[in-house]
PDB file of C-alpha atoms in Angstrom:
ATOM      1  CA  UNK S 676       0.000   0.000   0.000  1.00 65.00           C
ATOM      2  CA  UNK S 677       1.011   3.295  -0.596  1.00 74.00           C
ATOM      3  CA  UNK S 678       1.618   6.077   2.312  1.00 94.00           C
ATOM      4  CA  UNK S 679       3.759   7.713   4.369  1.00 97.00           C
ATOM      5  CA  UNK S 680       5.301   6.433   7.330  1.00 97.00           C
ATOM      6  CA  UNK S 681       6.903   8.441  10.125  1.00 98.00           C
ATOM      7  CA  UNK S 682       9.523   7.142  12.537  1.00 96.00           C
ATOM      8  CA  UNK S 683       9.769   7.060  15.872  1.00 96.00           C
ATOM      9  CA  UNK S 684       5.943   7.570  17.112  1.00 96.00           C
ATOM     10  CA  UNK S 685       7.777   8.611  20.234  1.00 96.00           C
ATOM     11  CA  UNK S 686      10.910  10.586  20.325  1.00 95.00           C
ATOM     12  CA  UNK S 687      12.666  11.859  24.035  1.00 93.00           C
ATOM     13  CA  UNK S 688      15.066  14.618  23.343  1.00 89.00           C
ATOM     14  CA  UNK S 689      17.398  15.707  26.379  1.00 90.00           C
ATOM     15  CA  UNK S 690      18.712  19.032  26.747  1.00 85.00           C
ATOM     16  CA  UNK S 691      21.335  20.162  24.197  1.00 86.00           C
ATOM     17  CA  UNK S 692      21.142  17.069  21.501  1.00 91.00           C
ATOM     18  CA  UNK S 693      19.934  17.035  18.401  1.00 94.00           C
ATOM     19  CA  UNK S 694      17.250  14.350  17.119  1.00 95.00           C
ATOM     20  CA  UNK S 695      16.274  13.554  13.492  1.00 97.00           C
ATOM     21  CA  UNK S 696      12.903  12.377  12.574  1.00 98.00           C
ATOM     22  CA  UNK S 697      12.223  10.181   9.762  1.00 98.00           C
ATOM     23  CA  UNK S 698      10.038  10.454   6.801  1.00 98.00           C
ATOM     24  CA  UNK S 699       9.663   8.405   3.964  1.00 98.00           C
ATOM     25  CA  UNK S 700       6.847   8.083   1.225  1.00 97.00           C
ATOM     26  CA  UNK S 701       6.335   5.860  -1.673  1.00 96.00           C
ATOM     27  CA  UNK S 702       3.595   7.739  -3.443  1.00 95.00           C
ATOM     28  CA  UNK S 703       6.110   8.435  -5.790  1.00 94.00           C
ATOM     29  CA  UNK S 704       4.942  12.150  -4.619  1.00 94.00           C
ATOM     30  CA  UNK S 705       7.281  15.264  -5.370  1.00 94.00           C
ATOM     31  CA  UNK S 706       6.568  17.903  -2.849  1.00 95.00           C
ATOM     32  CA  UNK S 707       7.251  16.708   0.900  1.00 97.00           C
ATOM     33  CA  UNK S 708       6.509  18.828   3.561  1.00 97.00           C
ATOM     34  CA  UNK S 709       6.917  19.250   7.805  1.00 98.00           C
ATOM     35  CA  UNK S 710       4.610  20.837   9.739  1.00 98.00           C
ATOM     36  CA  UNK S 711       4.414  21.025  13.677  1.00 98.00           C
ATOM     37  CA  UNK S 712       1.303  21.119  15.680  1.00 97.00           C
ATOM     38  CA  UNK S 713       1.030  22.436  19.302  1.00 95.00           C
ATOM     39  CA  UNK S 714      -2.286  21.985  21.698  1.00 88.00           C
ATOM     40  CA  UNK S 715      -5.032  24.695  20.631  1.00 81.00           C
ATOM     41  CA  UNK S 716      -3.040  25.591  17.632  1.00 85.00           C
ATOM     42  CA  UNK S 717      -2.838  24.950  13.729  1.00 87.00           C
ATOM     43  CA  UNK S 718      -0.381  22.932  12.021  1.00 95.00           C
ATOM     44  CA  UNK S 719       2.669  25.470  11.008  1.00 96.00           C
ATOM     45  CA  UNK S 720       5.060  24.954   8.235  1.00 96.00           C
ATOM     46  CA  UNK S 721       8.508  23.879   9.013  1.00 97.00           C
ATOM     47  CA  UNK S 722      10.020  23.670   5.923  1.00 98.00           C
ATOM     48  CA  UNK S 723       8.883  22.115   2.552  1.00 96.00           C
ATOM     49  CA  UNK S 724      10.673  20.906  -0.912  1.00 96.00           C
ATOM     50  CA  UNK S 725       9.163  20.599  -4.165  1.00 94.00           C
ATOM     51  CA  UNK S 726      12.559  19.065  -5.809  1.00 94.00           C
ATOM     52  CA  UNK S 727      14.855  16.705  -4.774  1.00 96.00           C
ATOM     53  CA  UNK S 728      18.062  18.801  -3.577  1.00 96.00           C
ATOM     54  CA  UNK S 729      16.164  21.347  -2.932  1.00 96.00           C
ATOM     55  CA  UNK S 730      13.840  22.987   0.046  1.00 97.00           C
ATOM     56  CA  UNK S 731      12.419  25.889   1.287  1.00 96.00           C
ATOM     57  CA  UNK S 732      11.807  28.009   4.888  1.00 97.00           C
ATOM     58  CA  UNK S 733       8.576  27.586   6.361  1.00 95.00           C
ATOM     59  CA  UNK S 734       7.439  29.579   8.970  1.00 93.00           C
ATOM     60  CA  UNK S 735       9.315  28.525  11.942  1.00 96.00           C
ATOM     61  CA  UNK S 736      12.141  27.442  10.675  1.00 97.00           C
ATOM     62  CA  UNK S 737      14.397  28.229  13.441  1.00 96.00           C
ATOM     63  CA  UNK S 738      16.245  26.126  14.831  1.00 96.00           C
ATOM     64  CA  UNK S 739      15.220  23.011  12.741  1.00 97.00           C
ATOM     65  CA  UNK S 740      16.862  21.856   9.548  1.00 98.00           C
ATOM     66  CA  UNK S 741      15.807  19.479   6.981  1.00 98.00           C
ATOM     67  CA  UNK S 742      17.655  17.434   3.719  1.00 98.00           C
ATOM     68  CA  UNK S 743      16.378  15.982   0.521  1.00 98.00           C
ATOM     69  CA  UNK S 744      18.791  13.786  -1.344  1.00 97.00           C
ATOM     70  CA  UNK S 745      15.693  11.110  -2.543  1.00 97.00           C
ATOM     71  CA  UNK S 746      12.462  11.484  -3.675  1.00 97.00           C
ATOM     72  CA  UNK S 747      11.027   9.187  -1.371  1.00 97.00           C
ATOM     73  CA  UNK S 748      12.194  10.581   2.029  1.00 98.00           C
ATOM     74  CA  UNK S 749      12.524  14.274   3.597  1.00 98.00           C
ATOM     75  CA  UNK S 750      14.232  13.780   7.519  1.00 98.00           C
ATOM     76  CA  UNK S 751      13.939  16.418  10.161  1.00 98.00           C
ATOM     77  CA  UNK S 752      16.312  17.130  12.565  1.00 97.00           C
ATOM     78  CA  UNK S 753      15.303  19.066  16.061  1.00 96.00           C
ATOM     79  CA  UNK S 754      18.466  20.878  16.497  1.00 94.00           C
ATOM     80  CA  UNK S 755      19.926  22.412  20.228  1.00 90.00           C
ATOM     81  CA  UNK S 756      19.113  25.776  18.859  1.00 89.00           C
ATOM     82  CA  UNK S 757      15.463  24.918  18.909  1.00 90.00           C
ATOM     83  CA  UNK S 758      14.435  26.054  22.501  1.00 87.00           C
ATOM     84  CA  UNK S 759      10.649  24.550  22.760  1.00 91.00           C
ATOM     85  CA  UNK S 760      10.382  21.323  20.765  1.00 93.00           C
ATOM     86  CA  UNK S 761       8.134  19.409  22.637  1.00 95.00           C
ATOM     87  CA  UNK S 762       5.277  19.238  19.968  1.00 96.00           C
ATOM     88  CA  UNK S 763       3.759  16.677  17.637  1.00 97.00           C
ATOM     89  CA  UNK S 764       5.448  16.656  14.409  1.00 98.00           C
ATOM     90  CA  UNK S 765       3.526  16.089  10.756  1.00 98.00           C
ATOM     91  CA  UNK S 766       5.007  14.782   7.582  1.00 98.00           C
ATOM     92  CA  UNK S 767       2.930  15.218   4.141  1.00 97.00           C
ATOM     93  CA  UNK S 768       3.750  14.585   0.581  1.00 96.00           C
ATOM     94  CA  UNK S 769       1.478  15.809  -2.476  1.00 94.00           C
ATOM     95  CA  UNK S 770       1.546  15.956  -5.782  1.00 89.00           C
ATOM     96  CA  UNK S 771       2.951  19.265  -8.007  1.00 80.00           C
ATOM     97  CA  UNK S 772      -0.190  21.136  -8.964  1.00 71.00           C
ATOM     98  CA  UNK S 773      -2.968  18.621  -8.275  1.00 72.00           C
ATOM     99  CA  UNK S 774      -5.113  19.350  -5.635  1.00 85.00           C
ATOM    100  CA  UNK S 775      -7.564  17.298  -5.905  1.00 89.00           C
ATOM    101  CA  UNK S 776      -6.421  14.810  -3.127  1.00 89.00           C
ATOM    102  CA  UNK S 777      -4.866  17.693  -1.155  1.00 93.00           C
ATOM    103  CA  UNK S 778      -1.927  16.471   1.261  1.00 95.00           C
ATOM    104  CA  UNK S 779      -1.177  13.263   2.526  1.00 96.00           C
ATOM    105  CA  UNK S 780       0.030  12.990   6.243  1.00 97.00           C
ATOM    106  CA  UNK S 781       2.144  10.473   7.865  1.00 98.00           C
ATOM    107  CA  UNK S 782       0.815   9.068  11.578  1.00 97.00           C
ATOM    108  CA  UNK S 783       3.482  11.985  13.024  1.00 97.00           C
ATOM    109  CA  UNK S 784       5.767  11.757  15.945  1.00 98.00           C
ATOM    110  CA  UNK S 785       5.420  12.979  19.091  1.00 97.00           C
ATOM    111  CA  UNK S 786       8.946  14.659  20.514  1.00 96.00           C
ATOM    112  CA  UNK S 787       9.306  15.358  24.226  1.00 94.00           C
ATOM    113  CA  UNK S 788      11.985  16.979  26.016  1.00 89.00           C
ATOM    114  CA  UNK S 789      13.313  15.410  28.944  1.00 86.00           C
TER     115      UNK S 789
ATOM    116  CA  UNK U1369      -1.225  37.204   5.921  1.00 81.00           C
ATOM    117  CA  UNK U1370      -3.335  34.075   4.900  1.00 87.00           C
ATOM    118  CA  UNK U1371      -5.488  33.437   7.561  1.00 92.00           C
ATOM    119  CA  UNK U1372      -8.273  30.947   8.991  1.00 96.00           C
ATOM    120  CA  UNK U1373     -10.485  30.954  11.695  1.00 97.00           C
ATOM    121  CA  UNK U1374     -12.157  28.048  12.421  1.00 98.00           C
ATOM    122  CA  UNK U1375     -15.847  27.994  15.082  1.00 97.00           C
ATOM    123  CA  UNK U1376     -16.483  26.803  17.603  1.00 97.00           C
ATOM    124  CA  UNK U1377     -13.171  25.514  18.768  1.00 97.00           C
ATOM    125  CA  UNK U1378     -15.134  22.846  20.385  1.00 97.00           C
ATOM    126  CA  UNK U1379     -18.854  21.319  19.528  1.00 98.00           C
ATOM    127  CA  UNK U1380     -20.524  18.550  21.323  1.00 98.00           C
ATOM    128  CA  UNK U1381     -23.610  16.997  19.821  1.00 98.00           C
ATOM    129  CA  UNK U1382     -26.286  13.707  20.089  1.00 98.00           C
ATOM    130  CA  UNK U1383     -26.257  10.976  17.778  1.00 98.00           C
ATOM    131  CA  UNK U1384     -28.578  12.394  14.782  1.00 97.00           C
ATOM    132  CA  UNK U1385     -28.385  15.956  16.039  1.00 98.00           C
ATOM    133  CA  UNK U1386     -27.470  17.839  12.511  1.00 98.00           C
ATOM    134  CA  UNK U1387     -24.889  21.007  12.528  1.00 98.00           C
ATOM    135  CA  UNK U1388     -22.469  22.956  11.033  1.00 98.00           C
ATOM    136  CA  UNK U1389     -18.640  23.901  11.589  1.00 98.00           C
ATOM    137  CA  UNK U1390     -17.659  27.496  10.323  1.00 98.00           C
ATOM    138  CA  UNK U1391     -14.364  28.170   8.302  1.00 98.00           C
ATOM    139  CA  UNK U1392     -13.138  31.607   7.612  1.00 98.00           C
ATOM    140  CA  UNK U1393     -10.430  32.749   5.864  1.00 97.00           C
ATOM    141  CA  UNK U1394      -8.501  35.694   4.070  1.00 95.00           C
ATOM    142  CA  UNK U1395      -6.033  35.087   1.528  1.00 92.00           C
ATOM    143  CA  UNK U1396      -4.685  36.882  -1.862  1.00 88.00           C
ATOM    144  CA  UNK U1397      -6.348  34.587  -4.179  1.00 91.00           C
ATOM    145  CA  UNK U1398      -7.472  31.103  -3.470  1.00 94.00           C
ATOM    146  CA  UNK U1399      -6.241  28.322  -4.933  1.00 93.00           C
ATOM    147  CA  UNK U1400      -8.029  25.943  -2.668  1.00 95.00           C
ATOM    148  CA  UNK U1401      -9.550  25.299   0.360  1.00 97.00           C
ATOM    149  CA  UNK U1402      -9.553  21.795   2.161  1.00 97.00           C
ATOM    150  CA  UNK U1403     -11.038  20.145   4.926  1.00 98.00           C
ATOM    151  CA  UNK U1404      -9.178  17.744   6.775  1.00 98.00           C
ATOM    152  CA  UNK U1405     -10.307  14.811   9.803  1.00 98.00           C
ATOM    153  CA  UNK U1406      -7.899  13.887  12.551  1.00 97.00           C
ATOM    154  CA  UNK U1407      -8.332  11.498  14.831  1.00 97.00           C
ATOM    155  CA  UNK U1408      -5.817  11.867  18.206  1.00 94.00           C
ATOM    156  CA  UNK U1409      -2.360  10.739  18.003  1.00 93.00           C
ATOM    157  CA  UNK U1410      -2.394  10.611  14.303  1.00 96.00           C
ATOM    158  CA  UNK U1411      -1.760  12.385  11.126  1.00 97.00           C
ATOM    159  CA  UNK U1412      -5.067  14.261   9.230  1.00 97.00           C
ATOM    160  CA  UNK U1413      -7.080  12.442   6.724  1.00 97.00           C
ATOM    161  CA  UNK U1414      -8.081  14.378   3.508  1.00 97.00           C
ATOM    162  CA  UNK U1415     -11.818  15.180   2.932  1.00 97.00           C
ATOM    163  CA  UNK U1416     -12.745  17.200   0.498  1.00 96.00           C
ATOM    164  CA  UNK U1417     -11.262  20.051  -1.708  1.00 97.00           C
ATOM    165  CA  UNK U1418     -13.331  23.153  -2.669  1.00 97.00           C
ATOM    166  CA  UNK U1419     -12.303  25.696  -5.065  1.00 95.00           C
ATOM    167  CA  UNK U1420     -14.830  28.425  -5.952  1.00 95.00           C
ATOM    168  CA  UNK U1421     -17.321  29.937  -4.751  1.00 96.00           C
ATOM    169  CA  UNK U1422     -20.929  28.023  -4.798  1.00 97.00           C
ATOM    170  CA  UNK U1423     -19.111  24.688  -4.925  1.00 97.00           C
ATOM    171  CA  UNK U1424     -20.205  21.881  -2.950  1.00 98.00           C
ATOM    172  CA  UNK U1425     -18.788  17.958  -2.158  1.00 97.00           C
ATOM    173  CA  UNK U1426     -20.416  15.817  -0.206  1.00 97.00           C
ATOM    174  CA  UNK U1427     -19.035  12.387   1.412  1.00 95.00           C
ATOM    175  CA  UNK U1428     -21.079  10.254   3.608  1.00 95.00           C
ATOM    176  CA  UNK U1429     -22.257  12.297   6.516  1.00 97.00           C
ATOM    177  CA  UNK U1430     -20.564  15.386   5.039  1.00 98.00           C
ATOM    178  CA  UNK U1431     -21.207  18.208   2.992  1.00 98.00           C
ATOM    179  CA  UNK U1432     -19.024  20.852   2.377  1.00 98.00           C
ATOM    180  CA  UNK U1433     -19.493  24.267   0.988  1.00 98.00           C
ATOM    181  CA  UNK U1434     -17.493  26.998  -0.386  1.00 98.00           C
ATOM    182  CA  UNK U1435     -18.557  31.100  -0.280  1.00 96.00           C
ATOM    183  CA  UNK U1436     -15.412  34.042  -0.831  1.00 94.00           C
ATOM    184  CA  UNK U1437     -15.256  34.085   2.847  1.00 95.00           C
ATOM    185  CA  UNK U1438     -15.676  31.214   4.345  1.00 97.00           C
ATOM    186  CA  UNK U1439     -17.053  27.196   4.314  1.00 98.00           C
ATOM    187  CA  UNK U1440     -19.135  25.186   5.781  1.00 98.00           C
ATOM    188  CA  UNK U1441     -18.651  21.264   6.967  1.00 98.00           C
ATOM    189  CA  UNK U1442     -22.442  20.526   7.316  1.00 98.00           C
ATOM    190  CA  UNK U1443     -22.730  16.947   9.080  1.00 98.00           C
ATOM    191  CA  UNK U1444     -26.040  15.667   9.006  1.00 98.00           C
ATOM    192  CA  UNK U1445     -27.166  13.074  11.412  1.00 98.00           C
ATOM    193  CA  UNK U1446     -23.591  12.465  12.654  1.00 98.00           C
ATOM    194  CA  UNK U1447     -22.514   9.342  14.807  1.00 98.00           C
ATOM    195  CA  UNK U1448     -20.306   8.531  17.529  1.00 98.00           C
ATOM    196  CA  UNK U1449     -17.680   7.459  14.920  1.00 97.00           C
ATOM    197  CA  UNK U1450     -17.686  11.056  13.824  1.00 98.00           C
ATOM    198  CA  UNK U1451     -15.948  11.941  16.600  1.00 98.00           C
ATOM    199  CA  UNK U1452     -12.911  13.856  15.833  1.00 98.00           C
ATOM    200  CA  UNK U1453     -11.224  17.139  15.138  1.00 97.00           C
ATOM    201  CA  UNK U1454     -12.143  18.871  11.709  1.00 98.00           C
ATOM    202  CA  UNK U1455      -9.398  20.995  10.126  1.00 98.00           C
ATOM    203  CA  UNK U1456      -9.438  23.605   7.450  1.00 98.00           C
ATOM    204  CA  UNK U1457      -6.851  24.889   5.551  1.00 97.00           C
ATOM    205  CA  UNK U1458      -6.377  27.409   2.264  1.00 96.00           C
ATOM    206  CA  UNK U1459      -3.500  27.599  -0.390  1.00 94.00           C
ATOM    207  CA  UNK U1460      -3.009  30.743  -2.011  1.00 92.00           C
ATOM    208  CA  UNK U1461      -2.858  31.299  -5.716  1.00 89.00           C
ATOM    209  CA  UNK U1462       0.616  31.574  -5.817  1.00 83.00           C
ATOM    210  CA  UNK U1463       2.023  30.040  -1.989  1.00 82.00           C
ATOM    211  CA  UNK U1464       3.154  26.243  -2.380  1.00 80.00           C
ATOM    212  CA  UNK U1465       1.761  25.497   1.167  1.00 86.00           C
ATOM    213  CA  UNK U1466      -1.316  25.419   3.039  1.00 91.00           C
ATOM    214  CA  UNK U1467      -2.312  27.113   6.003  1.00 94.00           C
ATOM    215  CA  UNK U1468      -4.068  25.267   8.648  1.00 96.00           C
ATOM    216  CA  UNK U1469      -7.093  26.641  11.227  1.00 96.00           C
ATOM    217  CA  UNK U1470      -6.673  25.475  14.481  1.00 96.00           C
ATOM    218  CA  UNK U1471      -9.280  22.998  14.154  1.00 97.00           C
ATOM    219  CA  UNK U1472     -13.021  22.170  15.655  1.00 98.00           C
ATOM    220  CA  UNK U1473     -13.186  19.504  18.142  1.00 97.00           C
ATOM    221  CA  UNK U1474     -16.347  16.956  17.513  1.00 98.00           C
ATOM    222  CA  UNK U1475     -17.519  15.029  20.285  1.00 98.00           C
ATOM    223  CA  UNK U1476     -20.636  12.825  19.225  1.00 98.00           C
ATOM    224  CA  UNK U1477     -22.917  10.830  22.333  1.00 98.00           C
ATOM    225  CA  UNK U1478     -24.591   7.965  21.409  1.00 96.00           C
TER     226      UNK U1478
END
C-alpha cells in the first residue's frame, strides 16, 4: 500500500542534543513537507521541498533543519538551537499542482523533552 | 497574511443531532480550500477540496461548501464514529503550502 510512514511515534530529546525524525513516502509524490502542531493551535510549516536537492523556509524554521537527497524521504532534525520542541510533528507529501487529493500525512511523531 | 479561523473551537452533539462547523479565511487569491479529519495521536485524513465559490462535495455524513469568505462542513445526522477534530486549511494562488485553522473539536454521544 502506498503512504507515508513516520519514525519514531515517540521521540525523548534531552537538553542540548539534536534528534532527526524520519520520513519516507512511496507515493512516488514530489513535494514533501513538515509541519508542527502544538495543543489549541494549527499545524505550522517547518520547511517544505518541491525538488529533490532542494527545500524551502517555512514559517518557523528556526532552529530546525531538513535534507532531501531522494524522492522518497525528507528527515527532520530538532536541532539544540530549537528552545521549545516538545510538539507533535507532521510529515505530508502531495503531488505538483494537483489538488484534488490535497496532502497526505504520515501518523506523526510525538517529541518530548526530557 | 493568509489566515483561517475556524468555530467553535469545540462542539458537542447527540447521535442524529445535525450542525455545522464554520471556516473563515482571508487570503490573496485562493487556490483551494480543504477540509481535513484527525483522529488523536495521528496524522489528518483528507476530505474534500473546494475551489470556488458556490461549490459543494459531499461524502457520507458530510457536505461541504465553499462562499469568498468562508465554508461550511455541514454533518447531518452524525454518529459517535464522527468523533474527531475537523481541520481547514487554504492555499493561495501563488504560496506552495497550506495554512491550517486550528481545528473544531467533535464530540458525538450515542
Amino acid at each position: 500500500d502506498g503512504g507515508i510512514t513516520q519514525s519514531p511515534k515517540y521521540l525523548f530529546r534531552k537538553e542540548g542534543q539534536n534528534v532527526t525524525l524520519s520520513c519516507e513516502q512511496n507515493l512516488n509524490h514530489d513535494a514533501m513537507y513538515w509541519y508542527r502542531q502544538d495543543p489549541g493551535q494549527g499545524l505550522r510549516l517547518i520547511y517544505y521541498s518541491q525538488i529533490v536537492n532542494d527545500f524551502q523556509k517555512g514559517d518557523i524554521a528556526e532552529g530546525y533543519s531538513v535534507s532531501r537527497e531522494k524522492k522518497e524521504s525528507f528527515p527532520l532534525t530538532v536541532t539544540s538551537a530549537q528552545k521549545n520542541p516538545t510538539a507533535f510533528y507532521l510529515c505530508a507529501s502531495s503531488s505538483l499542482g494537483g489538488l484534488d487529493y490535497g496532502y497526505t500525512f504520515g501518523s506523526g511523531t510525538r517529541l518530548t523533552v526530557v | 497574511e493568509d489566515q483561517v479561523t475556524q468555530s467553535p473551537e469545540a462542539l458537542r452533539l447527540q447521535e442524529g443531532e445535525s450542525s455545522s462547523l464554520n471556516c473563515s479565511y482571508t487570503v490573496s487569491g485562493l487556490r483551494g480550500l480543504f477540509w481535513y479529519r484527525q483522529d488523536p495521536g495521528k496524522g489528518p485524513e483528507f476530505l474534500f477540496t473546494l475551489y470556488s465559490a458556490g461549490e459543494e462535495k459531499e461524502k457520507e455524513r458530510l457536505k461541504a461548501t465553499l462562499t469568498k469568505k468562508e465554508s461550511f462542513l455541514h454533518i447531518t445526522a452524525p454518529k459517535p464514529e464522527d468523533s474527531a477534530t475537523y481541520l481547514c486549511a487554504v492555499q493561495a494562488e501563488f504560496n506552495n503550502d497550506m495554512r491550517f485553522g486550528a481545528g473544531t473539536r467533535l464530540t458525538v454521544k450515542p
